[in-house]
Amino acid sequence: MKKSFSNKSLMTSFVISFLLICNSNILGQSNKSNETFVVPAGGNTWLVDNISDTIKVITDNGITNWAKIENKFRIYFKLTKVGKLQLSLNAKVYSGESKIKCSINGQSYEVKINNTDFKDIFICNIDIIQPGYQYIEIEGIEKSDNVFAEINSVLLSGDVTEGKVYFVHDDFYWGRRGPSVHLSYQIPEEVREVKWFYNEIKVPEGEDVIGSYFMANGFAFGYFGIQVNSETERRVLFSVWSPYETQNPDEIPEEYKIELMDKSDGVYSGEFGSEGSGGQSYLKYNWKAGSVYKFLLKGEPTNNNHTIFTAYFFAPEVGEWKLIASFNRPFTDSYLTKLYSFLENFHTETGNISRKAFYTNQWVCDSQNNWYELTKAKFTADATARKDARMDYTGGIEYGEFFLKNCGFFDETTKIDSWYSKNPQNNKPNIDFSRLK
């Protein structure tokens, strides 16, 4: 009896284990091949050729208040595997029925929406033959209400979802701005006190996109570069952070405030917040794509636990160095350190447009007036890139020069924390410091 009971128990255990293993394998295959990715419209949608309407019709909730038939939307995502893609929309109408057109990879599909609660609406099955960034384009055809539809998300399923799928999951503000990219310059070991930092920037024609900040001379306590602020305004911007950590400049105690020492006529000066706080200055100047602009930054301690940081800008159209501003930073006894450049987009409405700049001819000059060329830099990127929310970023060396490029949903991606070296140019700046204001 005992032996019979043991055999029966073993057989029962074997059958149960076999069924569990089979069921587990079936579930695993099902989850892998039928996984659905929900791409939020709020963080992954842009209007085509219509920046001004963006804030009216794209919110964190997705596409809303869509009344104009001329509005055309694109929702972006990146696929790493080819194969079948099933597309659906999570959408609704306020009342009646709307007809919209959804296009992907040159194929278009008409979709009717008549549900007044959010519902998943099938669009198509399509073959993806090339991995990389894709977009679904959405246009209105006709509507019976004032608004075409509200669109909450795009749903992706099929073979392609077995590979990695990239899109903005959260932090929509930063995701829509796009990834910021940087070059951190290596200072030669023999340099002890960097008093001056020189750099040049050339923005190729067509790359001067609204919302771009091409930052040339960054350091441990601030940054200095050029911006595209609107269709009619461009700036040369120089900012220094207060040693008091806050996002609100009004909270900075008097003894921690950045003091303006000097500036040129026409330069605005004030305070800034939101990304740290401190002193800010800018010159409205219509710099031009295709031209080379020069930047010179000075950092010198004053021997009373203060350091004065001064920025100069050279435009070829003017032909001389212009003082932007000079700031006194308290509780600081330091020459220039942590030298870097960056490229960022500060307009969420233009995060779908690529921009690029060349950062050329970097030099430092020490406190004894010895010049040293910088030829090595590390490429880095911000949290948006590091968490794979956006993959459209690159940088390194091109045509023998350092460069940075971001936004626009191109497929090239540079490995973060990569080092790059360029050949020395031996083109030392010819600057008479005594003639600078």
Tab-separated table of C-alpha atoms in Angstrom:
chain	number	residue	atom	x	y	z
A	1	MET	CA	0.000	0.000	0.000
A	2	LYS	CA	2.719	2.399	0.877
A	3	LYS	CA	4.619	1.725	-2.353
A	4	SER	CA	1.443	2.106	-4.452
A	5	PHE	CA	0.617	5.437	-2.790
A	6	SER	CA	4.127	6.726	-3.490
A	7	ASN	CA	3.950	5.881	-7.212
A	8	LYS	CA	0.540	7.507	-7.527
A	9	SER	CA	1.771	10.648	-5.818
A	10	LEU	CA	4.806	10.829	-8.069
A	11	MET	CA	2.645	10.443	-11.160
A	12	THR	CA	0.238	13.136	-9.987
A	13	SER	CA	3.114	15.518	-9.248
A	14	PHE	CA	4.620	14.847	-12.677
A	15	VAL	CA	1.338	15.600	-14.474
A	16	ILE	CA	0.779	18.792	-12.492
A	17	SER	CA	4.355	19.948	-13.121
A	18	PHE	CA	4.057	19.171	-16.842
A	19	LEU	CA	0.825	21.140	-17.136
A	20	LEU	CA	2.289	24.075	-15.222
A	21	ILE	CA	5.368	24.171	-17.451
A	22	CYS	CA	3.293	23.984	-20.635
A	23	ASN	CA	0.870	26.615	-19.399
A	24	SER	CA	3.764	28.853	-18.379
A	25	ASN	CA	5.344	28.536	-21.824
A	26	ILE	CA	2.049	29.273	-23.559
A	27	LEU	CA	1.480	32.340	-21.395
A	28	GLY	CA	5.036	33.525	-22.009
A	29	GLN	CA	4.658	33.288	-25.785
A	30	SER	CA	1.273	34.995	-25.652
A	31	ASN	CA	2.538	37.897	-23.561
A	32	LYS	CA	5.544	38.368	-25.800
A	33	SER	CA	3.779	38.292	-29.160
A	34	ASN	CA	0.590	40.069	-28.111
A	35	GLU	CA	2.005	42.792	-25.899
A	36	THR	CA	0.324	46.128	-26.525
A	37	PHE	CA	2.179	49.388	-26.035
A	38	VAL	CA	0.128	52.470	-25.220
A	39	VAL	CA	1.790	55.586	-26.645
A	40	PRO	CA	0.353	58.670	-24.869
A	41	ALA	CA	-0.604	61.371	-27.347
A	42	GLY	CA	0.187	64.042	-24.759
A	43	GLY	CA	3.911	63.365	-24.813
A	44	ASN	CA	4.462	62.169	-28.373
A	45	THR	CA	2.365	64.416	-30.646
A	46	TRP	CA	3.272	67.507	-32.661
A	47	LEU	CA	1.402	69.730	-35.065
A	48	VAL	CA	2.832	69.830	-38.563
A	49	ASP	CA	3.936	73.334	-39.652
A	50	ASN	CA	1.759	75.118	-37.094
A	51	ILE	CA	3.622	75.997	-33.904
A	52	SER	CA	1.138	78.654	-32.782
A	53	ASP	CA	-1.820	76.267	-32.415
A	54	THR	CA	0.072	73.650	-30.406
A	55	ILE	CA	-0.835	74.760	-26.879
A	56	LYS	CA	-4.499	75.000	-27.907
A	57	VAL	CA	-4.868	71.448	-29.183
A	58	ILE	CA	-2.141	69.341	-27.514
A	59	THR	CA	-2.174	68.942	-23.730
A	60	ASP	CA	-0.926	66.309	-21.303
A	61	ASN	CA	-4.223	64.521	-21.932
A	62	GLY	CA	-3.556	64.260	-25.662
A	63	ILE	CA	-5.199	65.859	-28.687
A	64	THR	CA	-8.117	68.032	-27.603
A	65	ASN	CA	-10.177	70.995	-28.863
A	66	TRP	CA	-9.348	69.911	-32.410
A	67	ALA	CA	-11.681	72.080	-34.484
A	68	LYS	CA	-9.592	73.210	-37.477
A	69	ILE	CA	-9.553	70.936	-40.503
A	70	GLU	CA	-6.128	72.287	-41.480
A	71	ASN	CA	-4.555	70.946	-38.273
A	72	LYS	CA	-2.401	67.904	-38.994
A	73	PHE	CA	-0.874	65.838	-36.173
A	74	ARG	CA	2.008	63.386	-36.017
A	75	ILE	CA	2.461	60.897	-33.182
A	76	TYR	CA	5.997	59.456	-32.985
A	77	PHE	CA	7.469	56.190	-31.694
A	78	LYS	CA	10.573	54.144	-32.455
A	79	LEU	CA	10.624	50.453	-33.389
A	80	THR	CA	13.681	48.205	-33.394
A	81	LYS	CA	12.091	45.171	-35.062
A	82	VAL	CA	10.471	44.735	-38.473
A	83	GLY	CA	7.266	42.773	-39.015
A	84	LYS	CA	3.540	43.213	-38.524
A	85	LEU	CA	2.255	46.263	-36.688
A	86	GLN	CA	-1.345	46.595	-35.574
A	87	LEU	CA	-2.388	50.202	-34.958
A	88	SER	CA	-5.338	51.444	-32.932
A	89	LEU	CA	-6.421	54.795	-31.499
A	90	ASN	CA	-7.935	55.429	-28.105
A	91	ALA	CA	-10.338	58.247	-28.969
A	92	LYS	CA	-13.843	59.665	-28.694
A	93	VAL	CA	-16.120	62.388	-30.083
A	94	TYR	CA	-18.266	64.814	-28.117
A	95	SER	CA	-21.329	63.971	-30.193
A	96	GLY	CA	-22.335	62.758	-33.635
A	97	GLU	CA	-19.701	61.239	-35.894
A	98	SER	CA	-16.315	62.293	-37.227
A	99	LYS	CA	-14.272	60.904	-40.065
A	100	ILE	CA	-10.493	61.213	-39.855
A	101	LYS	CA	-7.566	60.021	-41.956
A	102	CYS	CA	-4.670	58.134	-40.403
A	103	SER	CA	-1.497	57.619	-42.447
A	104	ILE	CA	1.678	55.646	-41.837
A	105	ASN	CA	4.526	54.772	-44.206
A	106	GLY	CA	2.693	56.201	-47.212
A	107	GLN	CA	-0.558	54.298	-46.623
A	108	SER	CA	-3.748	56.038	-45.512
A	109	TYR	CA	-6.850	54.752	-43.745
A	110	GLU	CA	-10.186	56.452	-43.105
A	111	VAL	CA	-11.533	55.970	-39.605
A	112	LYS	CA	-15.015	56.756	-38.291
A	113	ILE	CA	-15.441	57.760	-34.665
A	114	ASN	CA	-18.921	57.922	-33.130
A	115	ASN	CA	-18.357	56.769	-29.542
A	116	THR	CA	-18.690	59.420	-26.827
A	117	ASP	CA	-16.567	57.546	-24.295
A	118	PHE	CA	-12.917	56.724	-24.889
A	119	LYS	CA	-12.624	53.504	-26.850
A	120	ASP	CA	-9.902	51.604	-28.708
A	121	ILE	CA	-10.546	51.984	-32.443
A	122	PHE	CA	-8.732	49.741	-34.921
A	123	ILE	CA	-6.871	51.509	-37.736
A	124	CYS	CA	-4.850	48.948	-39.656
A	125	ASN	CA	-2.369	46.120	-39.843
A	126	ILE	CA	0.769	47.149	-41.687
A	127	ASP	CA	4.183	45.704	-42.491
A	128	ILE	CA	7.119	47.601	-41.007
A	129	ILE	CA	10.075	46.934	-43.312
A	130	GLN	CA	12.545	49.418	-41.821
A	131	PRO	CA	13.286	49.809	-38.089
A	132	GLY	CA	13.616	53.275	-36.603
A	133	TYR	CA	11.352	56.188	-35.820
A	134	GLN	CA	7.830	55.994	-37.244
A	135	TYR	CA	4.898	58.349	-37.049
A	136	ILE	CA	1.189	58.119	-37.578
A	137	GLU	CA	-0.220	61.246	-39.234
A	138	ILE	CA	-3.773	62.244	-38.349
A	139	GLU	CA	-5.971	64.629	-40.350
A	140	GLY	CA	-9.620	65.605	-40.184
A	141	ILE	CA	-12.013	64.833	-43.050
A	142	GLU	CA	-15.476	65.727	-41.744
A	143	LYS	CA	-17.300	66.182	-38.447
A	144	SER	CA	-20.829	66.744	-37.204
A	145	ASP	CA	-19.703	68.493	-34.001
A	146	ASN	CA	-17.462	71.522	-33.580
A	147	VAL	CA	-14.551	69.251	-32.646
A	148	PHE	CA	-13.225	66.330	-34.677
A	149	ALA	CA	-12.214	64.120	-31.772
A	150	GLU	CA	-10.225	63.767	-28.604
A	151	ILE	CA	-7.334	61.338	-28.960
A	152	ASN	CA	-5.804	59.922	-25.818
A	153	SER	CA	-3.232	57.476	-27.180
A	154	VAL	CA	-2.021	55.204	-29.966
A	155	LEU	CA	-1.908	51.454	-29.344
A	156	LEU	CA	0.841	49.321	-30.884
A	157	SER	CA	0.807	45.527	-31.066
A	158	GLY	CA	1.997	42.755	-33.352
A	159	ASP	CA	5.371	41.231	-34.188
A	160	VAL	CA	7.221	44.537	-33.955
A	161	THR	CA	6.519	44.840	-30.239
A	162	GLU	CA	8.771	41.851	-29.564
A	163	GLY	CA	11.634	44.323	-30.032
A	164	LYS	CA	12.336	47.438	-27.978
A	165	VAL	CA	9.734	50.176	-28.457
A	166	TYR	CA	10.732	53.746	-27.599
A	167	PHE	CA	8.430	56.669	-26.793
A	168	VAL	CA	7.801	59.262	-24.084
A	169	HIS	CA	6.046	57.493	-21.202
A	170	ASP	CA	5.918	60.363	-18.703
A	171	ASP	CA	7.419	63.772	-17.898
A	172	PHE	CA	5.752	65.071	-21.067
A	173	TYR	CA	7.189	68.580	-20.771
A	174	TRP	CA	10.765	67.316	-20.906
A	175	GLY	CA	9.926	64.619	-23.417
A	176	ARG	CA	8.405	67.147	-25.801
A	177	ARG	CA	11.396	69.468	-25.431
A	178	GLY	CA	13.593	66.591	-26.506
A	179	PRO	CA	16.976	65.369	-25.297
A	180	SER	CA	19.688	67.838	-24.325
A	181	VAL	CA	23.246	66.927	-25.304
A	182	HIS	CA	26.625	68.098	-24.023
A	183	LEU	CA	30.363	68.097	-24.653
A	184	SER	CA	32.537	68.145	-21.534
A	185	TYR	CA	36.053	69.283	-22.399
A	186	GLN	CA	39.169	67.720	-20.927
A	187	ILE	CA	41.623	70.334	-19.656
A	188	PRO	CA	45.333	69.459	-20.024
A	189	GLU	CA	46.822	68.178	-16.762
A	190	GLU	CA	49.485	70.898	-16.663
A	191	VAL	CA	46.866	73.673	-16.490
A	192	ARG	CA	46.290	74.754	-12.893
A	193	GLU	CA	44.237	77.971	-13.015
A	194	VAL	CA	41.947	78.507	-16.010
A	195	LYS	CA	41.296	82.228	-16.186
A	196	TRP	CA	39.941	82.385	-19.749
A	197	PHE	CA	37.816	79.988	-21.830
A	198	TYR	CA	37.503	80.608	-25.586
A	199	ASN	CA	35.129	78.829	-27.975
A	200	GLU	CA	33.531	79.236	-31.399
A	201	ILE	CA	30.148	78.124	-32.729
A	202	LYS	CA	28.856	77.711	-36.242
A	203	VAL	CA	25.186	76.852	-36.711
A	204	PRO	CA	24.651	75.545	-40.264
A	205	GLU	CA	21.951	77.210	-42.343
A	206	GLY	CA	18.550	75.683	-41.663
A	207	GLU	CA	19.592	74.377	-38.233
A	208	ASP	CA	18.690	77.571	-36.347
A	209	VAL	CA	15.337	76.257	-35.125
A	210	ILE	CA	13.140	78.268	-32.759
A	211	GLY	CA	13.738	77.174	-29.167
A	212	SER	CA	17.393	76.279	-29.668
A	213	TYR	CA	20.074	77.215	-27.159
A	214	PHE	CA	23.533	76.707	-28.610
A	215	MET	CA	25.564	77.045	-25.422
A	216	ALA	CA	29.270	77.602	-26.069
A	217	ASN	CA	30.993	78.363	-22.761
A	218	GLY	CA	29.605	76.440	-19.831
A	219	PHE	CA	31.380	76.220	-16.479
A	220	ALA	CA	30.703	75.045	-12.940
A	221	PHE	CA	28.610	78.107	-12.067
A	222	GLY	CA	26.905	79.189	-15.300
A	223	TYR	CA	26.679	79.225	-19.074
A	224	PHE	CA	27.082	81.494	-22.103
A	225	GLY	CA	25.789	81.069	-25.671
A	226	ILE	CA	23.244	82.027	-28.333
A	227	GLN	CA	19.515	81.355	-28.628
A	228	VAL	CA	16.686	81.423	-31.152
A	229	ASN	CA	13.797	82.855	-29.158
A	230	SER	CA	11.213	83.481	-31.880
A	231	GLU	CA	10.906	84.155	-35.589
A	232	THR	CA	11.986	87.751	-34.951
A	233	GLU	CA	14.230	87.571	-31.879
A	234	ARG	CA	17.623	86.027	-31.097
A	235	ARG	CA	19.781	86.478	-28.022
A	236	VAL	CA	23.296	86.199	-26.663
A	237	LEU	CA	22.702	84.851	-23.141
A	238	PHE	CA	25.013	84.755	-20.117
A	239	SER	CA	23.855	83.446	-16.725
A	240	VAL	CA	25.513	82.712	-13.379
A	241	TRP	CA	23.899	80.570	-10.669
A	242	SER	CA	23.637	81.752	-7.097
A	243	PRO	CA	25.346	79.545	-4.477
A	244	TYR	CA	21.969	79.500	-2.708
A	245	GLU	CA	19.972	76.555	-4.054
A	246	THR	CA	16.404	77.479	-4.970
A	247	GLN	CA	14.156	77.607	-8.017
A	248	ASN	CA	12.777	81.000	-6.977
A	249	PRO	CA	15.171	83.993	-7.159
A	250	ASP	CA	12.985	85.902	-4.682
A	251	GLU	CA	14.041	83.416	-1.982
A	252	ILE	CA	17.769	84.160	-2.334
A	253	PRO	CA	19.164	85.956	0.755
A	254	GLU	CA	20.876	89.239	-0.029
A	255	GLU	CA	24.368	87.955	0.787
A	256	TYR	CA	23.913	85.069	-1.703
A	257	LYS	CA	22.700	87.174	-4.614
A	258	ILE	CA	24.660	87.479	-7.854
A	259	GLU	CA	25.847	91.079	-8.206
A	260	LEU	CA	26.025	92.766	-11.609
A	261	MET	CA	29.382	94.533	-11.897
A	262	ASP	CA	29.183	95.830	-15.470
A	263	LYS	CA	27.436	95.389	-18.811
A	264	SER	CA	27.316	97.005	-22.238
A	265	ASP	CA	24.569	99.319	-23.428
A	266	GLY	CA	21.629	97.372	-24.760
A	267	VAL	CA	22.247	94.351	-22.536
A	268	TYR	CA	19.345	93.326	-20.293
A	269	SER	CA	20.221	92.176	-16.781
A	270	GLY	CA	18.072	90.598	-14.115
A	271	GLU	CA	17.405	87.344	-12.296
A	272	PHE	CA	16.270	83.914	-13.431
A	273	GLY	CA	14.696	80.862	-11.799
A	274	SER	CA	13.142	77.443	-12.496
A	275	GLU	CA	16.460	75.731	-13.377
A	276	GLY	CA	18.392	76.978	-10.392
A	277	SER	CA	18.418	80.720	-9.737
A	278	GLY	CA	20.868	83.544	-10.158
A	279	GLY	CA	21.880	86.473	-12.329
A	280	GLN	CA	21.042	86.632	-16.006
A	281	SER	CA	22.001	88.913	-18.873
A	282	TYR	CA	21.242	88.896	-22.566
A	283	LEU	CA	21.789	90.962	-25.668
A	284	LYS	CA	19.159	90.855	-28.385
A	285	TYR	CA	21.237	90.255	-31.475
A	286	ASN	CA	20.224	88.865	-34.862
A	287	TRP	CA	23.076	86.403	-35.271
A	288	LYS	CA	23.056	84.462	-38.537
A	289	ALA	CA	23.243	80.778	-39.356
A	290	GLY	CA	26.307	79.910	-41.389
A	291	SER	CA	28.558	82.438	-39.628
A	292	VAL	CA	31.167	81.698	-36.955
A	293	TYR	CA	30.678	83.449	-33.605
A	294	LYS	CA	33.300	83.685	-30.873
A	295	PHE	CA	32.833	83.488	-27.106
A	296	LEU	CA	35.261	84.472	-24.364
A	297	LEU	CA	34.673	83.837	-20.666
A	298	LYS	CA	36.786	85.058	-17.757
A	299	GLY	CA	36.765	83.770	-14.189
A	300	GLU	CA	38.937	85.402	-11.534
A	301	PRO	CA	38.789	85.196	-7.713
A	302	THR	CA	38.887	88.491	-5.809
A	303	ASN	CA	40.632	87.139	-2.659
A	304	ASN	CA	37.603	87.777	-0.429
A	305	ASN	CA	35.684	84.559	-1.179
A	306	HIS	CA	34.095	86.095	-4.259
A	307	THR	CA	34.750	85.417	-7.941
A	308	ILE	CA	33.941	87.675	-10.883
A	309	PHE	CA	32.777	86.004	-14.090
A	310	THR	CA	32.778	88.073	-17.293
A	311	ALA	CA	31.513	87.200	-20.788
A	312	TYR	CA	32.522	88.726	-24.148
A	313	PHE	CA	30.955	88.088	-27.566
A	314	PHE	CA	32.537	88.559	-30.993
A	315	ALA	CA	30.313	88.844	-34.071
A	316	PRO	CA	32.035	88.907	-37.486
A	317	GLU	CA	29.484	91.486	-38.628
A	318	VAL	CA	30.755	93.859	-35.920
A	319	GLY	CA	34.423	92.916	-35.880
A	320	GLU	CA	35.224	93.542	-32.212
A	321	TRP	CA	34.696	92.008	-28.781
A	322	LYS	CA	31.595	93.202	-26.918
A	323	LEU	CA	31.120	92.894	-23.181
A	324	ILE	CA	27.880	91.106	-22.358
A	325	ALA	CA	28.090	91.280	-18.570
A	326	SER	CA	30.290	90.839	-15.523
A	327	PHE	CA	28.849	89.127	-12.428
A	328	ASN	CA	30.208	88.817	-8.886
A	329	ARG	CA	29.430	85.422	-7.313
A	330	PRO	CA	29.696	85.316	-3.497
A	331	PHE	CA	31.036	82.402	-1.442
A	332	THR	CA	33.185	81.386	-4.403
A	333	ASP	CA	36.953	81.244	-4.669
A	334	SER	CA	37.579	79.552	-7.983
A	335	TYR	CA	38.917	80.005	-11.466
A	336	LEU	CA	36.986	78.370	-14.334
A	337	THR	CA	36.272	74.647	-13.918
A	338	LYS	CA	34.078	71.944	-15.485
A	339	LEU	CA	34.123	73.483	-18.968
A	340	TYR	CA	31.464	72.257	-21.380
A	341	SER	CA	29.078	73.100	-24.216
A	342	PHE	CA	25.515	71.968	-24.795
A	343	LEU	CA	22.609	72.021	-27.214
A	344	GLU	CA	19.064	72.121	-25.911
A	345	ASN	CA	15.563	72.921	-27.093
A	346	PHE	CA	13.482	75.033	-24.703
A	347	HIS	CA	10.259	75.117	-26.781
A	348	THR	CA	8.081	72.002	-26.514
A	349	GLU	CA	6.364	73.009	-29.759
A	350	THR	CA	9.553	72.445	-31.787
A	351	GLY	CA	10.775	69.202	-30.232
A	352	ASN	CA	9.962	67.446	-33.517
A	353	ILE	CA	12.490	69.520	-35.500
A	354	SER	CA	16.190	68.676	-35.521
A	355	ARG	CA	18.902	71.251	-34.921
A	356	LYS	CA	22.698	71.053	-35.056
A	357	ALA	CA	25.820	73.085	-34.326
A	358	PHE	CA	29.566	72.796	-34.687
A	359	TYR	CA	31.651	73.733	-31.639
A	360	THR	CA	35.087	74.670	-32.929
A	361	ASN	CA	38.476	75.857	-31.759
A	362	GLN	CA	38.339	75.519	-27.972
A	363	TRP	CA	41.142	77.080	-25.930
A	364	VAL	CA	41.876	77.970	-22.313
A	365	CYS	CA	44.326	80.523	-20.963
A	366	ASP	CA	45.744	80.240	-17.453
A	367	SER	CA	46.443	82.940	-14.878
A	368	GLN	CA	49.958	83.328	-16.335
A	369	ASN	CA	48.584	84.034	-19.845
A	370	ASN	CA	49.591	80.651	-21.284
A	371	TRP	CA	47.220	79.290	-23.935
A	372	TYR	CA	46.259	75.591	-24.266
A	373	GLU	CA	44.118	74.008	-26.963
A	374	LEU	CA	41.307	71.614	-25.964
A	375	THR	CA	41.061	68.595	-28.263
A	376	LYS	CA	39.230	65.974	-26.200
A	377	ALA	CA	35.597	65.939	-25.046
A	378	LYS	CA	33.078	63.527	-23.547
A	379	PHE	CA	29.595	63.302	-25.082
A	380	THR	CA	26.794	63.198	-22.514
A	381	ALA	CA	23.024	63.672	-22.457
A	382	ASP	CA	20.244	64.506	-20.010
A	383	ALA	CA	17.699	62.342	-18.179
A	384	THR	CA	15.293	62.342	-21.143
A	385	ALA	CA	17.938	60.562	-23.202
A	386	ARG	CA	19.298	58.375	-20.415
A	387	LYS	CA	15.905	56.857	-19.645
A	388	ASP	CA	15.277	56.152	-23.366
A	389	ALA	CA	12.299	58.504	-23.646
A	390	ARG	CA	13.899	60.095	-26.714
A	391	MET	CA	16.582	58.483	-28.876
A	392	ASP	CA	17.146	61.305	-31.383
A	393	TYR	CA	20.487	62.616	-30.190
A	394	THR	CA	24.037	62.466	-31.455
A	395	GLY	CA	27.370	64.208	-31.163
A	396	GLY	CA	31.099	63.766	-31.429
A	397	ILE	CA	33.335	64.742	-34.340
A	398	GLU	CA	32.316	65.555	-37.901
A	399	TYR	CA	34.538	67.181	-40.534
A	400	GLY	CA	37.258	67.352	-37.891
A	401	GLU	CA	35.139	69.465	-35.510
A	402	PHE	CA	33.077	68.769	-32.413
A	403	PHE	CA	29.330	68.825	-33.081
A	404	LEU	CA	25.997	68.260	-31.344
A	405	LYS	CA	22.599	67.408	-32.831
A	406	ASN	CA	19.233	66.657	-31.238
A	407	CYS	CA	15.452	66.435	-31.736
A	408	GLY	CA	13.625	65.719	-35.001
A	409	PHE	CA	13.276	61.926	-34.585
A	410	PHE	CA	16.285	60.948	-36.668
A	411	ASP	CA	17.506	57.384	-36.137
A	412	GLU	CA	21.169	57.927	-35.280
A	413	THR	CA	22.035	57.706	-31.582
A	414	THR	CA	25.452	58.290	-30.026
A	415	LYS	CA	26.508	56.240	-27.025
A	416	ILE	CA	26.324	58.393	-23.921
A	417	ASP	CA	29.611	59.000	-22.059
A	418	SER	CA	31.712	58.395	-25.180
A	419	TRP	CA	35.030	60.240	-25.516
A	420	TYR	CA	36.126	61.983	-28.726
A	421	SER	CA	39.466	63.456	-29.751
A	422	LYS	CA	40.174	65.792	-32.660
A	423	ASN	CA	43.416	66.868	-34.280
A	424	PRO	CA	44.924	70.124	-32.954
A	425	GLN	CA	44.264	73.151	-35.159
A	426	ASN	CA	46.979	75.332	-33.616
A	427	ASN	CA	44.741	78.336	-34.298
A	428	LYS	CA	45.373	80.218	-31.061
A	429	PRO	CA	43.059	83.188	-30.385
A	430	ASN	CA	44.663	86.552	-31.034
A	431	ILE	CA	43.235	88.623	-28.191
A	432	ASP	CA	44.694	91.653	-26.453
A	433	PHE	CA	43.152	91.297	-22.989
A	434	SER	CA	44.148	94.861	-22.077
A	435	ARG	CA	41.771	96.232	-24.704
A	436	LEU	CA	38.737	94.383	-23.365
A	437	LYS	CA	36.316	96.509	-21.398
